[in-house]
mmCIF file of C-alpha atoms and ligand atoms in Angstrom:
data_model
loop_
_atom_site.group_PDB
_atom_site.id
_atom_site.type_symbol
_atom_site.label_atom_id
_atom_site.label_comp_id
_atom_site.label_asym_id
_atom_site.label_seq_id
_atom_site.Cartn_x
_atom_site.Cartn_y
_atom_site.Cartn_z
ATOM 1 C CA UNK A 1047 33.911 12.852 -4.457
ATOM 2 C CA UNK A 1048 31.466 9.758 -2.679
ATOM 3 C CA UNK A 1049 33.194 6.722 -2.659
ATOM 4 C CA UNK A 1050 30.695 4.637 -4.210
ATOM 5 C CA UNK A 1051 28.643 1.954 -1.634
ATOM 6 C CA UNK A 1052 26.847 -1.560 -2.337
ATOM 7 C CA UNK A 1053 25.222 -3.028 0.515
ATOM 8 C CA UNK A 1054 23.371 -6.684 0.080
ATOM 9 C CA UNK A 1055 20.516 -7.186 2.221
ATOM 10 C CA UNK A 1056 19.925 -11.123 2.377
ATOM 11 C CA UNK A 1057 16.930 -10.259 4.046
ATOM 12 C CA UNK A 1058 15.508 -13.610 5.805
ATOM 13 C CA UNK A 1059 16.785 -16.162 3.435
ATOM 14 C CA UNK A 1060 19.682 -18.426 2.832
ATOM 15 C CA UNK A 1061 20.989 -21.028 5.344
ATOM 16 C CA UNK A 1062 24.225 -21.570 6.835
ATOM 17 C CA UNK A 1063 26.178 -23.175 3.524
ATOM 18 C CA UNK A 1064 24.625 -20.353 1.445
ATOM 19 C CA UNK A 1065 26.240 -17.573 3.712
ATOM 20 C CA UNK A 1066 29.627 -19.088 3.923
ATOM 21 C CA UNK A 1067 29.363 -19.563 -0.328
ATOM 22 C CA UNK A 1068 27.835 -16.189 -0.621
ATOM 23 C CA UNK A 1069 30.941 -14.599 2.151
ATOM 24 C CA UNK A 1070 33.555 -16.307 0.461
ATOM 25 C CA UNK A 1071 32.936 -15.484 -3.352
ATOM 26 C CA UNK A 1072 32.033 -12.110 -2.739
ATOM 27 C CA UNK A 1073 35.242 -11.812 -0.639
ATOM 28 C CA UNK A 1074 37.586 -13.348 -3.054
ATOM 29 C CA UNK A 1075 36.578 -10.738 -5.635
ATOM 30 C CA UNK A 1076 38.747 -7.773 -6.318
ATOM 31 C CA UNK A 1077 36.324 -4.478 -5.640
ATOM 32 C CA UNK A 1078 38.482 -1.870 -5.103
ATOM 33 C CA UNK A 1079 36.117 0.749 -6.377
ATOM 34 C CA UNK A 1080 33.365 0.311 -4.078
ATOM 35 C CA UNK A 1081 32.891 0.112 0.290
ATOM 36 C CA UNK A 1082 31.141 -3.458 -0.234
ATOM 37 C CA UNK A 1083 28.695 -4.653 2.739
ATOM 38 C CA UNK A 1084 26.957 -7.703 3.469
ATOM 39 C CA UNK A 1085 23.723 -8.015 5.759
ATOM 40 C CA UNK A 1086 22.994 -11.617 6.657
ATOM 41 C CA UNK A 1087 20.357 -12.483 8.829
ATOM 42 C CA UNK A 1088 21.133 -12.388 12.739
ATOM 43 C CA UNK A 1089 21.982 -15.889 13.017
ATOM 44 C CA UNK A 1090 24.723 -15.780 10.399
ATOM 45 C CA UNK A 1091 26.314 -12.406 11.232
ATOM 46 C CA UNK A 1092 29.019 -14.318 13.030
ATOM 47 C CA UNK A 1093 29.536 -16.946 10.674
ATOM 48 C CA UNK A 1094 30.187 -14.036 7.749
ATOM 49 C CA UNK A 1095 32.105 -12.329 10.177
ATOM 50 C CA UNK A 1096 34.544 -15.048 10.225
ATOM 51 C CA UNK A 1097 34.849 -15.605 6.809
ATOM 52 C CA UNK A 1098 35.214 -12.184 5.681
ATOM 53 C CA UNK A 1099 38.277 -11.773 8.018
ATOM 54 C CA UNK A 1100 40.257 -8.925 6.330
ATOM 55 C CA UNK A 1101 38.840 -8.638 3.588
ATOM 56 C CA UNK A 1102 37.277 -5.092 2.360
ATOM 57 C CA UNK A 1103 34.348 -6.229 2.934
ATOM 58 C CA UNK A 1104 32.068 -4.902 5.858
ATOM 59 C CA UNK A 1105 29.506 -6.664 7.947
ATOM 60 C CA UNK A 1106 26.124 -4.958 8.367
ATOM 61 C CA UNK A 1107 22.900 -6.320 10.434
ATOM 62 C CA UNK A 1108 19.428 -5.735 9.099
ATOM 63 C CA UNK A 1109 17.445 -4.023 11.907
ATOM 64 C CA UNK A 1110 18.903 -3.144 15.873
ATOM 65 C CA UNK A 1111 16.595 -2.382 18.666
ATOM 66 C CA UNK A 1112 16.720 1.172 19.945
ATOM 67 C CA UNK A 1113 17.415 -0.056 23.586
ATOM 68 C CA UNK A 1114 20.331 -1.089 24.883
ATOM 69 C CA UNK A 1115 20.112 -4.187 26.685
ATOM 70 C CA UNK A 1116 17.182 -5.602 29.054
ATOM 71 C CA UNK A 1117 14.150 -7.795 28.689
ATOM 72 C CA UNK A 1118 13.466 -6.955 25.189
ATOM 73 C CA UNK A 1119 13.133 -10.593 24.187
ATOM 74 C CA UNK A 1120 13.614 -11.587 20.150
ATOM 75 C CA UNK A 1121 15.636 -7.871 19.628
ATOM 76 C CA UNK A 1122 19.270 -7.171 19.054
ATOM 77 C CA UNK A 1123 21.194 -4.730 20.400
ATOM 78 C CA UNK A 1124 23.305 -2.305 18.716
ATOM 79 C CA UNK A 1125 26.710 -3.090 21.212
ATOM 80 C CA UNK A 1126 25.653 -7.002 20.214
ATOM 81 C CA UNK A 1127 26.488 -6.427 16.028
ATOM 82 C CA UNK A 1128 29.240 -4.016 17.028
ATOM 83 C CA UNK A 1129 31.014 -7.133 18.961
ATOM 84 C CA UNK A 1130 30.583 -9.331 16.257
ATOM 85 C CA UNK A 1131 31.852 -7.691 13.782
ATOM 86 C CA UNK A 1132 29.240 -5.033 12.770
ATOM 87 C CA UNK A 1133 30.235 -1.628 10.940
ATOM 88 C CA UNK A 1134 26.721 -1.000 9.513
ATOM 89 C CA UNK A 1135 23.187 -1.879 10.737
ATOM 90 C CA UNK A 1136 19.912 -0.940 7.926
ATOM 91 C CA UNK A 1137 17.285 0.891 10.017
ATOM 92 C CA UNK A 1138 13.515 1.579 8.848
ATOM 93 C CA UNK A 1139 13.360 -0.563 5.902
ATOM 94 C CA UNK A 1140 9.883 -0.404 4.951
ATOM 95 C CA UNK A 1141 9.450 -4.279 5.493
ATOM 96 C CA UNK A 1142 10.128 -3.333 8.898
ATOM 97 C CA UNK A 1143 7.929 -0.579 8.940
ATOM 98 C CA UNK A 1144 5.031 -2.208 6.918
ATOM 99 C CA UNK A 1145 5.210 -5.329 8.529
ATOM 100 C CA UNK A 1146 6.250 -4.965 11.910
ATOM 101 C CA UNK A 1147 4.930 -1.300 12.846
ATOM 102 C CA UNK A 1148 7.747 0.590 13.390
ATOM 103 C CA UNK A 1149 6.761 4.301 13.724
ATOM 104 C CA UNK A 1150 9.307 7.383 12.080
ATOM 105 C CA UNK A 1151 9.594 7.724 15.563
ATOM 106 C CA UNK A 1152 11.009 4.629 16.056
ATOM 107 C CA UNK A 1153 13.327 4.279 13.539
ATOM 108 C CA UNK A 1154 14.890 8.111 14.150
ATOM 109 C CA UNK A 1155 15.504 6.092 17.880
ATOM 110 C CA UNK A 1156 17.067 3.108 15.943
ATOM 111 C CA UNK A 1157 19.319 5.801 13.726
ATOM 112 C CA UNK A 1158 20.388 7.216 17.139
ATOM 113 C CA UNK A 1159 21.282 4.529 19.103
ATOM 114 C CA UNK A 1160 22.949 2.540 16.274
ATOM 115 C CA UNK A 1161 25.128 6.078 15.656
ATOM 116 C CA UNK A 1162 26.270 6.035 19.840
ATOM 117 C CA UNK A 1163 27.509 2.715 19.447
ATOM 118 C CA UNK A 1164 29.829 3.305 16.782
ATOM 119 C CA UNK A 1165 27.394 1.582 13.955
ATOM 120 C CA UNK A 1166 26.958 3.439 10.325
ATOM 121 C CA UNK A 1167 23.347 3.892 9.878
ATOM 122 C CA UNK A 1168 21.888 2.971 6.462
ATOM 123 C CA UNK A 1169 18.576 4.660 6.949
ATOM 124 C CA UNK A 1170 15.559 3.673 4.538
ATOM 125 C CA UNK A 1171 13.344 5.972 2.982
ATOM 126 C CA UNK A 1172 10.069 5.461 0.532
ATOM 127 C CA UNK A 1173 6.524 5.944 -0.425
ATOM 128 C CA UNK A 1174 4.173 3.132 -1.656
ATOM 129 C CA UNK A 1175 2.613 2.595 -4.725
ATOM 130 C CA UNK A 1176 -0.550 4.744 -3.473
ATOM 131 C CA UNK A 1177 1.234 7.683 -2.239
ATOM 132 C CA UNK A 1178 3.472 8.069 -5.378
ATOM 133 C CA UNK A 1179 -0.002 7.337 -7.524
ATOM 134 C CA UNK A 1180 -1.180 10.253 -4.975
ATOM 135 C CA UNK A 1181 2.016 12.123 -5.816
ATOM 136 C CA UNK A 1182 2.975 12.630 -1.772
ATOM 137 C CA UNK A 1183 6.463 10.993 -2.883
ATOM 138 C CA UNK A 1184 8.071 14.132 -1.424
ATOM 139 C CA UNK A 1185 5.417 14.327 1.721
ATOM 140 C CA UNK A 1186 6.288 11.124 2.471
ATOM 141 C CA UNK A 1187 10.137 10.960 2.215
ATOM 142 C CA UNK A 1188 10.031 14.193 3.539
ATOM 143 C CA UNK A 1189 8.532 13.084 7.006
ATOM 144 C CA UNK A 1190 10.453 9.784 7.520
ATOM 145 C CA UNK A 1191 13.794 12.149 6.749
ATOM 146 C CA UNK A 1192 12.313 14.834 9.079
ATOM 147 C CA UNK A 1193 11.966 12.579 11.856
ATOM 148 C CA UNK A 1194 16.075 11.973 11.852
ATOM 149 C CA UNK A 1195 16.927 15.894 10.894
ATOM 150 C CA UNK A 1196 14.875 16.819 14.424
ATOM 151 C CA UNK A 1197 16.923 13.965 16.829
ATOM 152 C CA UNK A 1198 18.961 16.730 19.020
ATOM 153 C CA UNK A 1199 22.202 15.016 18.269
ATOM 154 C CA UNK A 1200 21.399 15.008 14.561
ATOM 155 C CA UNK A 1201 25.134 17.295 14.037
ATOM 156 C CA UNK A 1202 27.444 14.358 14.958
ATOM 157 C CA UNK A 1203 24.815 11.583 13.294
ATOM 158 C CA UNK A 1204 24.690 13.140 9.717
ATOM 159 C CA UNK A 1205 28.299 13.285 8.808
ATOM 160 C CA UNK A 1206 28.317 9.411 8.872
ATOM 161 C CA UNK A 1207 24.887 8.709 8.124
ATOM 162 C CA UNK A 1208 24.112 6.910 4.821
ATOM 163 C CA UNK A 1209 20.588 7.069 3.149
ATOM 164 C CA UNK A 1210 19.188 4.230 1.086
ATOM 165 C CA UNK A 1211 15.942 5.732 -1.125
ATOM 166 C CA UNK A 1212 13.669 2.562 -1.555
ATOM 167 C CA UNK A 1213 10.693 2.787 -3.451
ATOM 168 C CA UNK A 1214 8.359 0.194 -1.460
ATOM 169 C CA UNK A 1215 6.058 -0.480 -5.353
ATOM 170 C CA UNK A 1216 10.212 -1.164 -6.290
ATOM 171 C CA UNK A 1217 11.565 -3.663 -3.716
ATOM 172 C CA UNK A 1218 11.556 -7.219 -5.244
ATOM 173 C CA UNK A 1219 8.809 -6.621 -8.349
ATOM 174 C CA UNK A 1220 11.641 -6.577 -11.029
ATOM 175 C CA UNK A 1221 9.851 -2.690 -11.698
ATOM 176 C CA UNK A 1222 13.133 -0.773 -10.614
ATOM 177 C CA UNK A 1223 12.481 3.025 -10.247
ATOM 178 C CA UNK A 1224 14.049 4.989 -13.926
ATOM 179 C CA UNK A 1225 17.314 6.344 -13.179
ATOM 180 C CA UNK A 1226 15.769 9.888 -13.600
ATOM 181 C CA UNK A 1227 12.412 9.048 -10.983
ATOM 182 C CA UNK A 1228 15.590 7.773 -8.646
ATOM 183 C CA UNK A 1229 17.812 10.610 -9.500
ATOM 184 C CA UNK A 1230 14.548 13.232 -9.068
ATOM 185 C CA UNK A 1231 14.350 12.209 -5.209
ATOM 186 C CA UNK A 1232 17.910 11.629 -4.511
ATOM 187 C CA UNK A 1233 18.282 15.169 -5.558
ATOM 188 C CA UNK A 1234 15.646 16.035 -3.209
ATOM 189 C CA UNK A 1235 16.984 14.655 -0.378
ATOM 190 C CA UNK A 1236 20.194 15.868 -0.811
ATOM 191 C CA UNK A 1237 19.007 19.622 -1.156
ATOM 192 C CA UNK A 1238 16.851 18.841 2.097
ATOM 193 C CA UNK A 1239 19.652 17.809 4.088
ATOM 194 C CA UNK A 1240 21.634 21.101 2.598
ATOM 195 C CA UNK A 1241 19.134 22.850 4.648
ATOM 196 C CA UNK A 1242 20.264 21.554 7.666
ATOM 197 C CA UNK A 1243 24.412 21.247 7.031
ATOM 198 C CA UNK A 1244 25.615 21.511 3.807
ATOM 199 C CA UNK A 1245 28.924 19.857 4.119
ATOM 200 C CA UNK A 1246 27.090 17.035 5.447
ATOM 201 C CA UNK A 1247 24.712 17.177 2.492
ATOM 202 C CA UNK A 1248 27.586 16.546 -0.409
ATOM 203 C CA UNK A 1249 29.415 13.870 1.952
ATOM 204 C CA UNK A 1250 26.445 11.319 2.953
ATOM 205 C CA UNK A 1251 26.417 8.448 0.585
ATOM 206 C CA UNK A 1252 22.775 8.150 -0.712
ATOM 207 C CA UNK A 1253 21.929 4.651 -2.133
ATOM 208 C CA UNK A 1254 19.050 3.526 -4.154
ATOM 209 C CA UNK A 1255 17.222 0.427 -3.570
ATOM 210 C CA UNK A 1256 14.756 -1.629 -5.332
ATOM 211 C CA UNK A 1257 14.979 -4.357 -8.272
ATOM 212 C CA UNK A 1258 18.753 -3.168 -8.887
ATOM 213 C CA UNK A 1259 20.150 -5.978 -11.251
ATOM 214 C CA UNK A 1260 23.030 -6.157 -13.119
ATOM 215 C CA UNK A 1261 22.085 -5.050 -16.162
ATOM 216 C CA UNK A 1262 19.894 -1.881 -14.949
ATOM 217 C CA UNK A 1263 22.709 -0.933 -12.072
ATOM 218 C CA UNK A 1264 25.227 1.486 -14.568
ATOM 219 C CA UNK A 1265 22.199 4.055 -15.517
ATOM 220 C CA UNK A 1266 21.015 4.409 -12.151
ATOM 221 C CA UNK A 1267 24.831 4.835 -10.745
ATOM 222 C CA UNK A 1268 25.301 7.092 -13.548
ATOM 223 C CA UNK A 1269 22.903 9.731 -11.867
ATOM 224 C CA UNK A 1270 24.896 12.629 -9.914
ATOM 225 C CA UNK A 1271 22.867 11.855 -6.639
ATOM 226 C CA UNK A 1272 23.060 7.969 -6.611
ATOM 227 C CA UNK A 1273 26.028 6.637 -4.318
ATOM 228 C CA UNK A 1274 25.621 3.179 -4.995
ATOM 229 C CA UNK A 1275 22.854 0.620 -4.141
ATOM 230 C CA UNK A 1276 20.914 -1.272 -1.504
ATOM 231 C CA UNK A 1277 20.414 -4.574 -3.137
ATOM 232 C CA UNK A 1278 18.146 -7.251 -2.034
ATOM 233 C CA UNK A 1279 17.241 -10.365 -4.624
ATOM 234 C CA UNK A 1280 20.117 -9.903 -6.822
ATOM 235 C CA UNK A 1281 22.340 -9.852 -3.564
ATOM 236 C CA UNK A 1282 21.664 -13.923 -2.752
ATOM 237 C CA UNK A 1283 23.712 -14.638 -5.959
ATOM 238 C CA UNK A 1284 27.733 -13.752 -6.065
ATOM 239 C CA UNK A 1285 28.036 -13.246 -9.395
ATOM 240 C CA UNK A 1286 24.990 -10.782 -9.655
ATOM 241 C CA UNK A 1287 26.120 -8.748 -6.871
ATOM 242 C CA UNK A 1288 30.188 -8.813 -7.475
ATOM 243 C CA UNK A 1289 28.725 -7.389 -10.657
ATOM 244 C CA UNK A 1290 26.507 -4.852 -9.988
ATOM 245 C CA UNK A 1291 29.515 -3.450 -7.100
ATOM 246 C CA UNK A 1292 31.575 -4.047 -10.362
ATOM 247 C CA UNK A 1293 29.418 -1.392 -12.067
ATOM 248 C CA UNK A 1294 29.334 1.282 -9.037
ATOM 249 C CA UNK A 1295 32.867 1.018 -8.650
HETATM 250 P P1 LIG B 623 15.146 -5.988 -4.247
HETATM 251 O O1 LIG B 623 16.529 -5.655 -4.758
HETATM 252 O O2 LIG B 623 14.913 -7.472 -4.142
HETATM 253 O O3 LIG B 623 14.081 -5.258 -4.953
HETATM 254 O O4 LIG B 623 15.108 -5.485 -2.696
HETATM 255 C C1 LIG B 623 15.489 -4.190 -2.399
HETATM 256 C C2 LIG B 623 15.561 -4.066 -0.919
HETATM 257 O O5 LIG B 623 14.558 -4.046 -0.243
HETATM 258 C C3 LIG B 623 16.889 -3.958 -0.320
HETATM 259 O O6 LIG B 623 16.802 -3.553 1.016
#
């Protein structure tokens, strides 16, 4: 049995009174059903930190450069959200890799050096609009995931690895995926992973992401393959998100 997981990705908004509201309403609610995690942006990590204090609520970052210290101006290092508080760090999201370049290649370094500093990858996988249209959903996917399953320590990374499956035509349009396109690829994943370790396979958490609200959050949870969610928009307001970890958990 996967305990269930909700991770909210602020992405790059809020400000310093809207992380300490956001922390400390999502921390005073009772979710014992569900590993709850909360990815500000970098200059609030420490500020949620604080405020989350024992709480079972864990502190994620958004994005972690592959290297671990030097003159890599702007980045932050993995050891850097492990001191503050880190458990998780997102890696690949396809903002990242739209926006700012990042290559599969990249990211599987991201996966690796966030997994030798003791961080919980939640890896991001998904095709755009065009290449579902083109039906290369699986193609696609299937390369990004590829690109972790060949890193030569891949045996100690996938036990604790956690998968998020985000639709890029999905994140922040309000068009979620159905629970059964979701469920289709989560299923697919899964079996692909089986090829490489099967114990591995039933035990990583695989979340989906993309327009995840409140009221579409039980069907998709519902599906045998989906672990929980990666939830942007409906993460910046408490009482959407306590309930959507409400529903997973
Ligand atoms: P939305 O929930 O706003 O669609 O964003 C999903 C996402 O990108 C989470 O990482």
């Amino acid at each position: 049995m996967r305990r269930p997981l909700v991770a909210g990705n602020w992405k790059m908004n809020g400000s310093r009174v809207v992380a300490e509201q956001l922390t400390d309403e999502i921390s005073a609610a009772v979710l014992p059903g569900c590993d709850v995690v909360l990815c500000p942006p970098v200059p609030y990590l420490s500020i949620v930190s604080s405020r989350i204090g024992a709480a079972a609520v864990s502190l994620g970052g958004q994005d972690c450069s592959e290297h671990e210290n030097g003159a890599y101006t702007g980045e932050t290092a993995v050891s850097m959200l492990a001191d503050i508080g880190c458990r998780y760090v997102i890696v690949g999201h396809s903002e990242r890799r739209q926006n700012f370049g990042e290559t599969d290649t990249r990211v599987a370094a991201k996966v690796a050096a966030a997994h030798s500093g003791g961080l919980v990858p939640i890896l991001c996988l998904g095709e755009s609009l065009a290449e579902r249209q083109a039906q290369e959903t699986e193609m696609v996917v299937g390369r990004q995931l590829d690109a972790i399953l060949g890193l030569p320590e891949i045996a100690s990374i996938l036990p604790d690895l956690v998968i998020a499956y985000e639709p890029v035509w999905a994140i922040g349009t309000g068009e979620s995926a159905t629970p059964e396109q979701a469920e289709q690829v989560h299923a697919w994943i899964r079996e692909r992973i089986a090829s490489h370790d099967s114990g591995a396979a039933e035990r990583i958490r695989l979340l989906y992401g993309g327009s995840v609200k409140p009221d579409n959050a039980a069907a998709l949870f519902a599906m045998p393959d989906i672990d929980g969610g990666l939830i942007g928009g409906a993460s910046l307001a408490a009482d959407s998100f306590i309930a959507i970890c409400r529903v997973a958990g």
